[in-house]
């Protein structure tokens, strides 16, 4: 593959062995995970040592998996909401081009039940919490 986007949060230690071999060699193919350890490392180790740990956490899977030796990379992706993108998603949803499956809807007073439903797993869509409009 030219690009693999991990939006599911694959455990970081599983990326190298399981997914790096799927990247097309010598094409700058990229595995991008949205599960970055940057904040966790900075919180745990402080700014200086956290950044050193981040550098290690970025280099280690690239080297250990052999990705860099085959012209591929494993990277972290970061989500930043952009107003134009949010408007486009809103338009697509209004036109029913994007349909979000809803598993269940709970009132704000039933927040604990909603959380329990998510925690139980086996969802067939999103669990929504409805806030009363005033």
mmCIF file of N, CA and C in Angstrom:
data_model
loop_
_atom_site.group_PDB
_atom_site.id
_atom_site.type_symbol
_atom_site.label_atom_id
_atom_site.label_comp_id
_atom_site.label_asym_id
_atom_site.label_seq_id
_atom_site.Cartn_x
_atom_site.Cartn_y
_atom_site.Cartn_z
ATOM 1 N N UNK A 1 0.832 -1.183 0.000
ATOM 2 C CA UNK A 1 0.000 0.000 0.000
ATOM 3 C C UNK A 1 0.878 1.247 0.000
ATOM 4 N N UNK A 2 0.365 2.315 -0.605
ATOM 5 C CA UNK A 2 1.058 3.601 -0.569
ATOM 6 C C UNK A 2 0.818 4.310 0.760
ATOM 7 N N UNK A 3 -0.377 4.124 1.319
ATOM 8 C CA UNK A 3 -0.741 4.796 2.558
ATOM 9 C C UNK A 3 -1.658 3.892 3.373
ATOM 10 N N UNK A 4 -1.358 3.754 4.646
ATOM 11 C CA UNK A 4 -2.248 3.076 5.584
ATOM 12 C C UNK A 4 -2.555 4.084 6.679
ATOM 13 N N UNK A 5 -3.834 4.378 6.884
ATOM 14 C CA UNK A 5 -4.259 5.319 7.918
ATOM 15 C C UNK A 5 -4.906 4.535 9.040
ATOM 16 N N UNK A 6 -4.297 4.595 10.202
ATOM 17 C CA UNK A 6 -4.820 3.920 11.385
ATOM 18 C C UNK A 6 -5.690 4.890 12.168
ATOM 19 N N UNK A 7 -6.994 4.783 11.985
ATOM 20 C CA UNK A 7 -7.921 5.615 12.745
ATOM 21 C C UNK A 7 -8.511 4.820 13.902
ATOM 22 N N UNK A 8 -8.151 3.535 14.006
ATOM 23 C CA UNK A 8 -8.706 2.665 15.038
ATOM 24 C C UNK A 8 -7.863 2.652 16.302
ATOM 25 N N UNK A 9 -6.646 3.151 16.241
ATOM 26 C CA UNK A 9 -5.797 3.156 17.424
ATOM 27 C C UNK A 9 -5.103 1.836 17.670
ATOM 28 N N UNK A 10 -4.507 1.284 16.625
ATOM 29 C CA UNK A 10 -3.762 0.035 16.754
ATOM 30 C C UNK A 10 -2.661 0.238 17.790
ATOM 31 N N UNK A 11 -2.482 -0.714 18.703
ATOM 32 C CA UNK A 11 -1.396 -0.561 19.688
ATOM 33 C C UNK A 11 -0.063 -0.304 18.990
ATOM 34 N N UNK A 12 0.650 0.679 19.496
ATOM 35 C CA UNK A 12 1.868 1.147 18.838
ATOM 36 C C UNK A 12 2.887 0.035 18.627
ATOM 37 N N UNK A 13 2.974 -0.888 19.581
ATOM 38 C CA UNK A 13 3.963 -1.961 19.455
ATOM 39 C C UNK A 13 3.589 -2.970 18.364
ATOM 40 N N UNK A 14 2.339 -2.963 17.891
ATOM 41 C CA UNK A 14 1.909 -3.890 16.837
ATOM 42 C C UNK A 14 2.082 -3.331 15.434
ATOM 43 N N UNK A 15 2.335 -2.043 15.317
ATOM 44 C CA UNK A 15 2.395 -1.407 14.003
ATOM 45 C C UNK A 15 3.549 -1.939 13.159
ATOM 46 N N UNK A 16 4.750 -1.942 13.734
ATOM 47 C CA UNK A 16 5.934 -2.311 12.967
ATOM 48 C C UNK A 16 5.872 -3.690 12.347
ATOM 49 N N UNK A 17 5.638 -4.703 13.153
ATOM 50 C CA UNK A 17 5.662 -6.078 12.669
ATOM 51 C C UNK A 17 4.464 -6.413 11.790
ATOM 52 N N UNK A 18 3.290 -5.898 12.143
ATOM 53 C CA UNK A 18 2.080 -6.288 11.430
ATOM 54 C C UNK A 18 1.792 -5.458 10.182
ATOM 55 N N UNK A 19 2.120 -4.167 10.207
ATOM 56 C CA UNK A 19 1.670 -3.298 9.122
ATOM 57 C C UNK A 19 2.787 -2.744 8.241
ATOM 58 N N UNK A 20 3.976 -2.565 8.779
ATOM 59 C CA UNK A 20 5.083 -2.049 7.968
ATOM 60 C C UNK A 20 5.358 -2.929 6.747
ATOM 61 N N UNK A 21 5.274 -4.259 6.844
ATOM 62 C CA UNK A 21 5.511 -5.087 5.657
ATOM 63 C C UNK A 21 4.476 -4.884 4.544
ATOM 64 N N UNK A 22 3.323 -4.298 4.876
ATOM 65 C CA UNK A 22 2.285 -4.063 3.870
ATOM 66 C C UNK A 22 2.533 -2.810 3.033
ATOM 67 N N UNK A 23 3.490 -1.982 3.462
ATOM 68 C CA UNK A 23 3.791 -0.751 2.732
ATOM 69 C C UNK A 23 4.619 -1.066 1.495
ATOM 70 N N UNK A 24 4.304 -0.388 0.408
ATOM 71 C CA UNK A 24 5.016 -0.593 -0.849
ATOM 72 C C UNK A 24 6.471 -0.145 -0.692
ATOM 73 N N UNK A 25 7.430 -1.021 -1.008
ATOM 74 C CA UNK A 25 8.839 -0.650 -0.820
ATOM 75 C C UNK A 25 9.313 0.418 -1.803
ATOM 76 N N UNK A 26 10.197 1.261 -1.325
ATOM 77 C CA UNK A 26 10.871 2.304 -2.088
ATOM 78 C C UNK A 26 9.919 3.225 -2.838
ATOM 79 N N UNK A 27 8.826 3.581 -2.190
ATOM 80 C CA UNK A 27 7.866 4.515 -2.793
ATOM 81 C C UNK A 27 7.467 5.602 -1.810
ATOM 82 N N UNK A 28 8.202 5.721 -0.689
ATOM 83 C CA UNK A 28 7.862 6.628 0.407
ATOM 84 C C UNK A 28 6.461 6.358 0.910
ATOM 85 N N UNK A 29 6.074 5.082 0.898
ATOM 86 C CA UNK A 29 4.788 4.690 1.451
ATOM 87 C C UNK A 29 4.778 5.029 2.943
ATOM 88 N N UNK A 30 3.601 5.300 3.467
ATOM 89 C CA UNK A 30 3.503 5.812 4.830
ATOM 90 C C UNK A 30 2.393 5.128 5.613
ATOM 91 N N UNK A 31 2.709 4.775 6.835
ATOM 92 C CA UNK A 31 1.705 4.342 7.801
ATOM 93 C C UNK A 31 1.496 5.519 8.736
ATOM 94 N N UNK A 32 0.259 6.013 8.833
ATOM 95 C CA UNK A 32 -0.046 7.155 9.690
ATOM 96 C C UNK A 32 -0.992 6.691 10.788
ATOM 97 N N UNK A 33 -0.596 6.891 12.027
ATOM 98 C CA UNK A 33 -1.463 6.575 13.154
ATOM 99 C C UNK A 33 -1.883 7.864 13.841
ATOM 100 N N UNK A 34 -3.126 7.892 14.259
ATOM 101 C CA UNK A 34 -3.642 9.044 14.997
ATOM 102 C C UNK A 34 -3.427 8.878 16.493
ATOM 103 N N UNK A 35 -2.758 7.796 16.867
ATOM 104 C CA UNK A 35 -2.487 7.501 18.277
ATOM 105 C C UNK A 35 -1.066 7.937 18.613
ATOM 106 N N UNK A 36 -0.904 9.187 18.870
ATOM 107 C CA UNK A 36 0.407 9.757 19.161
ATOM 108 C C UNK A 36 0.681 9.760 20.665
ATOM 109 N N UNK A 37 1.906 9.421 21.070
ATOM 110 C CA UNK A 37 2.245 9.449 22.487
ATOM 111 C C UNK A 37 2.776 10.807 22.970
ATOM 112 N N UNK A 38 2.707 11.827 22.141
ATOM 113 C CA UNK A 38 3.327 13.119 22.467
ATOM 114 C C UNK A 38 2.825 13.684 23.795
ATOM 115 N N UNK A 39 1.521 13.811 23.963
ATOM 116 C CA UNK A 39 0.996 14.395 25.205
ATOM 117 C C UNK A 39 1.275 13.504 26.403
ATOM 118 N N UNK A 40 1.089 12.194 26.228
ATOM 119 C CA UNK A 40 1.336 11.270 27.332
ATOM 120 C C UNK A 40 2.798 11.333 27.780
ATOM 121 N N UNK A 41 3.731 11.341 26.817
ATOM 122 C CA UNK A 41 5.154 11.406 27.167
ATOM 123 C C UNK A 41 5.519 12.724 27.831
ATOM 124 N N UNK A 42 4.973 13.815 27.324
ATOM 125 C CA UNK A 42 5.269 15.123 27.906
ATOM 126 C C UNK A 42 4.712 15.218 29.326
ATOM 127 N N UNK A 43 3.517 14.702 29.528
ATOM 128 C CA UNK A 43 2.927 14.698 30.870
ATOM 129 C C UNK A 43 3.712 13.810 31.827
ATOM 130 N N UNK A 44 4.154 12.655 31.343
ATOM 131 C CA UNK A 44 4.841 11.689 32.206
ATOM 132 C C UNK A 44 6.286 12.052 32.503
ATOM 133 N N UNK A 45 6.993 12.585 31.506
ATOM 134 C CA UNK A 45 8.436 12.801 31.648
ATOM 135 C C UNK A 45 8.855 14.267 31.696
ATOM 136 N N UNK A 46 7.905 15.180 31.542
ATOM 137 C CA UNK A 46 8.251 16.596 31.492
ATOM 138 C C UNK A 46 8.599 17.000 30.063
ATOM 139 N N UNK A 47 8.845 18.274 29.875
ATOM 140 C CA UNK A 47 9.053 18.800 28.524
ATOM 141 C C UNK A 47 10.311 18.236 27.855
ATOM 142 N N UNK A 48 11.448 18.330 28.503
ATOM 143 C CA UNK A 48 12.716 17.919 27.879
ATOM 144 C C UNK A 48 12.776 16.407 27.694
ATOM 145 N N UNK A 49 12.589 15.647 28.770
ATOM 146 C CA UNK A 49 12.678 14.201 28.663
ATOM 147 C C UNK A 49 11.502 13.624 27.878
ATOM 148 N N UNK A 50 10.354 14.293 27.940
ATOM 149 C CA UNK A 50 9.198 13.881 27.144
ATOM 150 C C UNK A 50 9.479 13.994 25.660
ATOM 151 N N UNK A 51 10.130 15.079 25.256
ATOM 152 C CA UNK A 51 10.474 15.249 23.840
ATOM 153 C C UNK A 51 11.527 14.227 23.400
ATOM 154 N N UNK A 52 12.462 13.913 24.288
ATOM 155 C CA UNK A 52 13.438 12.864 23.968
ATOM 156 C C UNK A 52 12.737 11.514 23.808
ATOM 157 N N UNK A 53 11.795 11.226 24.690
ATOM 158 C CA UNK A 53 11.026 9.982 24.589
ATOM 159 C C UNK A 53 10.203 9.964 23.310
ATOM 160 N N UNK A 54 9.646 11.119 22.925
ATOM 161 C CA UNK A 54 8.886 11.212 21.672
ATOM 162 C C UNK A 54 9.774 10.896 20.475
ATOM 163 N N UNK A 55 10.979 11.440 20.468
ATOM 164 C CA UNK A 55 11.910 11.166 19.370
ATOM 165 C C UNK A 55 12.205 9.667 19.291
ATOM 166 N N UNK A 56 12.466 9.065 20.442
ATOM 167 C CA UNK A 56 12.720 7.621 20.478
ATOM 168 C C UNK A 56 11.501 6.847 19.967
ATOM 169 N N UNK A 57 10.298 7.228 20.446
ATOM 170 C CA UNK A 57 9.075 6.531 20.054
ATOM 171 C C UNK A 57 8.757 6.668 18.569
ATOM 172 N N UNK A 58 9.270 7.698 17.935
ATOM 173 C CA UNK A 58 9.063 7.861 16.503
ATOM 174 C C UNK A 58 10.113 7.096 15.696
ATOM 175 N N UNK A 59 11.356 7.114 16.154
ATOM 176 C CA UNK A 59 12.446 6.465 15.429
ATOM 177 C C UNK A 59 12.415 4.942 15.592
ATOM 178 N N UNK A 60 12.165 4.473 16.804
ATOM 179 C CA UNK A 60 12.251 3.034 17.094
ATOM 180 C C UNK A 60 11.393 2.156 16.177
ATOM 181 N N UNK A 61 10.093 2.426 15.995
ATOM 182 C CA UNK A 61 9.322 1.541 15.125
ATOM 183 C C UNK A 61 9.747 1.617 13.662
ATOM 184 N N UNK A 62 10.233 2.768 13.228
ATOM 185 C CA UNK A 62 10.713 2.897 11.852
ATOM 186 C C UNK A 62 11.956 2.037 11.622
ATOM 187 N N UNK A 63 12.864 2.042 12.592
ATOM 188 C CA UNK A 63 14.103 1.273 12.459
ATOM 189 C C UNK A 63 13.852 -0.208 12.738
ATOM 190 N N UNK A 64 13.175 -0.521 13.837
ATOM 191 C CA UNK A 64 12.964 -1.919 14.233
ATOM 192 C C UNK A 64 12.114 -2.692 13.222
ATOM 193 N N UNK A 65 11.154 -2.028 12.594
ATOM 194 C CA UNK A 65 10.318 -2.705 11.599
ATOM 195 C C UNK A 65 11.019 -2.822 10.249
ATOM 196 N N UNK A 66 12.090 -2.051 10.078
ATOM 197 C CA UNK A 66 12.793 -2.048 8.796
ATOM 198 C C UNK A 66 12.157 -1.141 7.768
ATOM 199 N N UNK A 67 11.139 -0.376 8.165
ATOM 200 C CA UNK A 67 10.427 0.486 7.211
ATOM 201 C C UNK A 67 11.366 1.471 6.528
ATOM 202 N N UNK A 68 12.231 2.141 7.297
ATOM 203 C CA UNK A 68 13.122 3.148 6.694
ATOM 204 C C UNK A 68 14.142 2.516 5.759
ATOM 205 N N UNK A 69 14.440 1.244 5.970
ATOM 206 C CA UNK A 69 15.398 0.569 5.102
ATOM 207 C C UNK A 69 14.754 0.096 3.801
ATOM 208 N N UNK A 70 13.439 0.283 3.703
ATOM 209 C CA UNK A 70 12.699 -0.068 2.490
ATOM 210 C C UNK A 70 12.042 1.156 1.867
ATOM 211 N N UNK A 71 12.445 2.340 2.337
ATOM 212 C CA UNK A 71 11.911 3.576 1.772
ATOM 213 C C UNK A 71 10.501 3.901 2.220
ATOM 214 N N UNK A 72 10.091 3.439 3.384
ATOM 215 C CA UNK A 72 8.762 3.709 3.926
ATOM 216 C C UNK A 72 8.910 4.384 5.283
ATOM 217 N N UNK A 73 7.818 4.921 5.800
ATOM 218 C CA UNK A 73 7.877 5.559 7.114
ATOM 219 C C UNK A 73 6.613 5.264 7.924
ATOM 220 N N UNK A 74 6.781 5.303 9.232
ATOM 221 C CA UNK A 74 5.669 5.236 10.175
ATOM 222 C C UNK A 74 5.620 6.603 10.840
ATOM 223 N N UNK A 75 4.452 7.245 10.780
ATOM 224 C CA UNK A 75 4.339 8.617 11.277
ATOM 225 C C UNK A 75 3.128 8.783 12.173
ATOM 226 N N UNK A 76 3.117 9.900 12.872
ATOM 227 C CA UNK A 76 1.958 10.278 13.675
ATOM 228 C C UNK A 76 1.185 11.339 12.910
ATOM 229 N N UNK A 77 -0.120 11.207 12.929
ATOM 230 C CA UNK A 77 -0.976 12.228 12.346
ATOM 231 C C UNK A 77 -1.720 12.929 13.471
ATOM 232 N N UNK A 78 -2.035 14.175 13.262
ATOM 233 C CA UNK A 78 -2.756 14.944 14.268
ATOM 234 C C UNK A 78 -3.991 15.544 13.626
ATOM 235 N N UNK A 79 -5.080 15.525 14.349
ATOM 236 C CA UNK A 79 -6.338 16.078 13.864
ATOM 237 C C UNK A 79 -6.474 17.513 14.324
ATOM 238 N N UNK A 80 -6.782 18.388 13.387
ATOM 239 C CA UNK A 80 -7.039 19.775 13.723
ATOM 240 C C UNK A 80 -8.301 20.193 12.970
ATOM 241 N N UNK A 81 -9.385 20.489 13.681
ATOM 242 C CA UNK A 81 -10.612 20.863 12.980
ATOM 243 C C UNK A 81 -10.431 22.167 12.211
ATOM 244 N N UNK A 82 -10.858 22.159 10.970
ATOM 245 C CA UNK A 82 -10.775 23.333 10.113
ATOM 246 C C UNK A 82 -12.213 23.720 9.747
ATOM 247 N N UNK A 83 -12.536 24.978 9.904
ATOM 248 C CA UNK A 83 -13.913 25.431 9.701
ATOM 249 C C UNK A 83 -14.461 25.019 8.334
ATOM 250 N N UNK A 84 -13.653 25.142 7.313
ATOM 251 C CA UNK A 84 -14.104 24.780 5.957
ATOM 252 C C UNK A 84 -14.469 23.291 5.879
ATOM 253 N N UNK A 85 -13.664 22.457 6.514
ATOM 254 C CA UNK A 85 -13.940 21.027 6.521
ATOM 255 C C UNK A 85 -15.196 20.681 7.287
ATOM 256 N N UNK A 86 -15.405 21.349 8.428
ATOM 257 C CA UNK A 86 -16.607 21.120 9.231
ATOM 258 C C UNK A 86 -17.845 21.525 8.441
ATOM 259 N N UNK A 87 -17.763 22.643 7.725
ATOM 260 C CA UNK A 87 -18.898 23.092 6.898
ATOM 261 C C UNK A 87 -19.187 22.086 5.784
ATOM 262 N N UNK A 88 -18.143 21.548 5.171
ATOM 263 C CA UNK A 88 -18.313 20.550 4.111
ATOM 264 C C UNK A 88 -18.973 19.286 4.660
ATOM 265 N N UNK A 89 -18.548 18.838 5.835
ATOM 266 C CA UNK A 89 -19.166 17.661 6.455
ATOM 267 C C UNK A 89 -20.630 17.924 6.799
ATOM 268 N N UNK A 90 -20.931 19.134 7.266
ATOM 269 C CA UNK A 90 -22.307 19.516 7.589
ATOM 270 C C UNK A 90 -23.178 19.467 6.339
ATOM 271 N N UNK A 91 -22.651 19.989 5.235
ATOM 272 C CA UNK A 91 -23.376 19.981 3.966
ATOM 273 C C UNK A 91 -23.613 18.550 3.485
ATOM 274 N N UNK A 92 -22.596 17.721 3.543
ATOM 275 C CA UNK A 92 -22.735 16.327 3.109
ATOM 276 C C UNK A 92 -23.745 15.579 3.974
ATOM 277 N N UNK A 93 -23.773 15.863 5.268
ATOM 278 C CA UNK A 93 -24.748 15.225 6.155
ATOM 279 C C UNK A 93 -26.161 15.712 5.832
ATOM 280 N N UNK A 94 -26.315 17.011 5.578
ATOM 281 C CA UNK A 94 -27.630 17.561 5.239
ATOM 282 C C UNK A 94 -28.153 16.973 3.932
ATOM 283 N N UNK A 95 -27.249 16.684 2.997
ATOM 284 C CA UNK A 95 -27.634 16.091 1.706
ATOM 285 C C UNK A 95 -27.758 14.570 1.784
ATOM 286 N N UNK A 96 -27.592 14.010 2.981
ATOM 287 C CA UNK A 96 -27.664 12.567 3.227
ATOM 288 C C UNK A 96 -26.599 11.784 2.446
ATOM 289 N N UNK A 97 -25.484 12.448 2.139
ATOM 290 C CA UNK A 97 -24.365 11.762 1.494
ATOM 291 C C UNK A 97 -23.470 11.108 2.538
ATOM 292 N N UNK A 98 -23.557 11.590 3.769
ATOM 293 C CA UNK A 98 -22.903 10.968 4.907
ATOM 294 C C UNK A 98 -24.014 10.622 5.888
ATOM 295 N N UNK A 99 -24.115 9.365 6.220
ATOM 296 C CA UNK A 99 -25.140 8.945 7.168
ATOM 297 C C UNK A 99 -24.438 8.284 8.348
ATOM 298 N N UNK A 100 -24.663 8.832 9.521
ATOM 299 C CA UNK A 100 -24.062 8.291 10.735
ATOM 300 C C UNK A 100 -25.069 7.336 11.364
ATOM 301 N N UNK A 101 -24.719 6.062 11.470
ATOM 302 C CA UNK A 101 -25.658 5.131 12.107
ATOM 303 C C UNK A 101 -25.772 5.410 13.606
ATOM 304 N N UNK A 102 -27.000 5.457 14.092
ATOM 305 C CA UNK A 102 -27.263 5.723 15.504
ATOM 306 C C UNK A 102 -27.709 4.426 16.168
ATOM 307 N N UNK A 103 -26.994 4.013 17.190
ATOM 308 C CA UNK A 103 -27.352 2.817 17.950
ATOM 309 C C UNK A 103 -28.483 3.129 18.917
ATOM 310 N N UNK A 104 -28.337 4.228 19.640
ATOM 311 C CA UNK A 104 -29.344 4.587 20.632
ATOM 312 C C UNK A 104 -29.207 6.054 21.000
ATOM 313 N N UNK A 105 -30.292 6.628 21.523
ATOM 314 C CA UNK A 105 -30.319 8.032 21.942
ATOM 315 C C UNK A 105 -30.777 8.095 23.400
ATOM 316 N N UNK A 106 -30.039 8.845 24.211
ATOM 317 C CA UNK A 106 -30.361 9.002 25.625
ATOM 318 C C UNK A 106 -30.519 10.483 25.939
ATOM 319 N N UNK A 107 -31.375 10.775 26.885
ATOM 320 C CA UNK A 107 -31.499 12.136 27.383
ATOM 321 C C UNK A 107 -30.306 12.454 28.272
ATOM 322 N N UNK A 108 -30.068 13.744 28.498
ATOM 323 C CA UNK A 108 -28.937 14.157 29.326
ATOM 324 C C UNK A 108 -29.033 13.557 30.732
ATOM 325 N N UNK A 109 -30.239 13.428 31.235
ATOM 326 C CA UNK A 109 -30.433 12.872 32.579
ATOM 327 C C UNK A 109 -30.031 11.392 32.640
ATOM 328 N N UNK A 110 -29.996 10.727 31.496
ATOM 329 C CA UNK A 110 -29.633 9.306 31.421
ATOM 330 C C UNK A 110 -28.194 9.101 30.945
ATOM 331 N N UNK A 111 -27.330 10.066 31.237
ATOM 332 C CA UNK A 111 -25.935 9.998 30.792
ATOM 333 C C UNK A 111 -25.250 8.718 31.270
ATOM 334 N N UNK A 112 -25.534 8.289 32.504
ATOM 335 C CA UNK A 112 -24.912 7.068 33.027
ATOM 336 C C UNK A 112 -25.325 5.862 32.194
ATOM 337 N N UNK A 113 -26.588 5.782 31.809
ATOM 338 C CA UNK A 113 -27.058 4.675 30.961
ATOM 339 C C UNK A 113 -26.351 4.710 29.601
ATOM 340 N N UNK A 114 -26.158 5.916 29.057
ATOM 341 C CA UNK A 114 -25.466 6.050 27.769
ATOM 342 C C UNK A 114 -24.028 5.555 27.891
ATOM 343 N N UNK A 115 -23.365 5.958 28.956
ATOM 344 C CA UNK A 115 -21.984 5.523 29.175
ATOM 345 C C UNK A 115 -21.925 4.011 29.345
ATOM 346 N N UNK A 116 -22.864 3.440 30.102
ATOM 347 C CA UNK A 116 -22.909 1.987 30.293
ATOM 348 C C UNK A 116 -23.127 1.266 28.962
ATOM 349 N N UNK A 117 -23.945 1.850 28.092
ATOM 350 C CA UNK A 117 -24.199 1.245 26.774
ATOM 351 C C UNK A 117 -22.909 1.213 25.957
ATOM 352 N N UNK A 118 -22.150 2.301 25.965
ATOM 353 C CA UNK A 118 -20.877 2.349 25.238
ATOM 354 C C UNK A 118 -19.897 1.351 25.840
ATOM 355 N N UNK A 119 -19.832 1.325 27.152
ATOM 356 C CA UNK A 119 -18.903 0.436 27.852
ATOM 357 C C UNK A 119 -19.210 -1.037 27.578
ATOM 358 N N UNK A 120 -20.493 -1.373 27.400
ATOM 359 C CA UNK A 120 -20.905 -2.759 27.143
ATOM 360 C C UNK A 120 -20.412 -3.249 25.784
ATOM 361 N N UNK A 121 -20.196 -2.318 24.838
ATOM 362 C CA UNK A 121 -19.670 -2.689 23.529
ATOM 363 C C UNK A 121 -20.723 -3.251 22.594
ATOM 364 N N UNK A 122 -20.258 -3.831 21.493
ATOM 365 C CA UNK A 122 -21.111 -4.439 20.457
ATOM 366 C C UNK A 122 -22.120 -3.445 19.901
ATOM 367 N N UNK A 123 -21.680 -2.213 19.689
ATOM 368 C CA UNK A 123 -22.565 -1.171 19.171
ATOM 369 C C UNK A 123 -22.768 -1.338 17.676
ATOM 370 N N UNK A 124 -23.908 -0.928 17.202
ATOM 371 C CA UNK A 124 -24.217 -0.933 15.769
ATOM 372 C C UNK A 124 -24.311 0.493 15.239
ATOM 373 N N UNK A 125 -23.659 1.397 15.906
ATOM 374 C CA UNK A 125 -23.682 2.801 15.532
ATOM 375 C C UNK A 125 -23.240 3.636 16.720
ATOM 376 N N UNK A 126 -23.494 4.918 16.627
ATOM 377 C CA UNK A 126 -23.089 5.846 17.686
ATOM 378 C C UNK A 126 -24.157 5.932 18.768
ATOM 379 N N UNK A 127 -23.714 6.178 19.981
ATOM 380 C CA UNK A 127 -24.627 6.447 21.087
ATOM 381 C C UNK A 127 -24.715 7.968 21.214
ATOM 382 N N UNK A 128 -25.910 8.503 21.103
ATOM 383 C CA UNK A 128 -26.107 9.956 21.129
ATOM 384 C C UNK A 128 -26.760 10.375 22.445
ATOM 385 N N UNK A 129 -26.379 11.558 22.902
ATOM 386 C CA UNK A 129 -26.997 12.151 24.083
ATOM 387 C C UNK A 129 -27.717 13.408 23.613
ATOM 388 N N UNK A 130 -29.007 13.442 23.897
ATOM 389 C CA UNK A 130 -29.821 14.574 23.459
ATOM 390 C C UNK A 130 -29.950 15.586 24.586
ATOM 391 N N UNK A 131 -29.630 16.824 24.283
ATOM 392 C CA UNK A 131 -29.776 17.911 25.228
ATOM 393 C C UNK A 131 -31.068 18.636 24.933
ATOM 394 N N UNK A 132 -31.820 18.982 25.969
ATOM 395 C CA UNK A 132 -33.072 19.691 25.778
ATOM 396 C C UNK A 132 -32.768 21.112 25.327
ATOM 397 N N UNK A 133 -33.514 21.554 24.310
ATOM 398 C CA UNK A 133 -33.348 22.933 23.834
ATOM 399 C C UNK A 133 -34.220 23.847 24.671
ATOM 400 N N UNK A 134 -33.714 25.054 24.921
ATOM 401 C CA UNK A 134 -34.482 26.016 25.717
ATOM 402 C C UNK A 134 -34.763 27.244 24.903
#
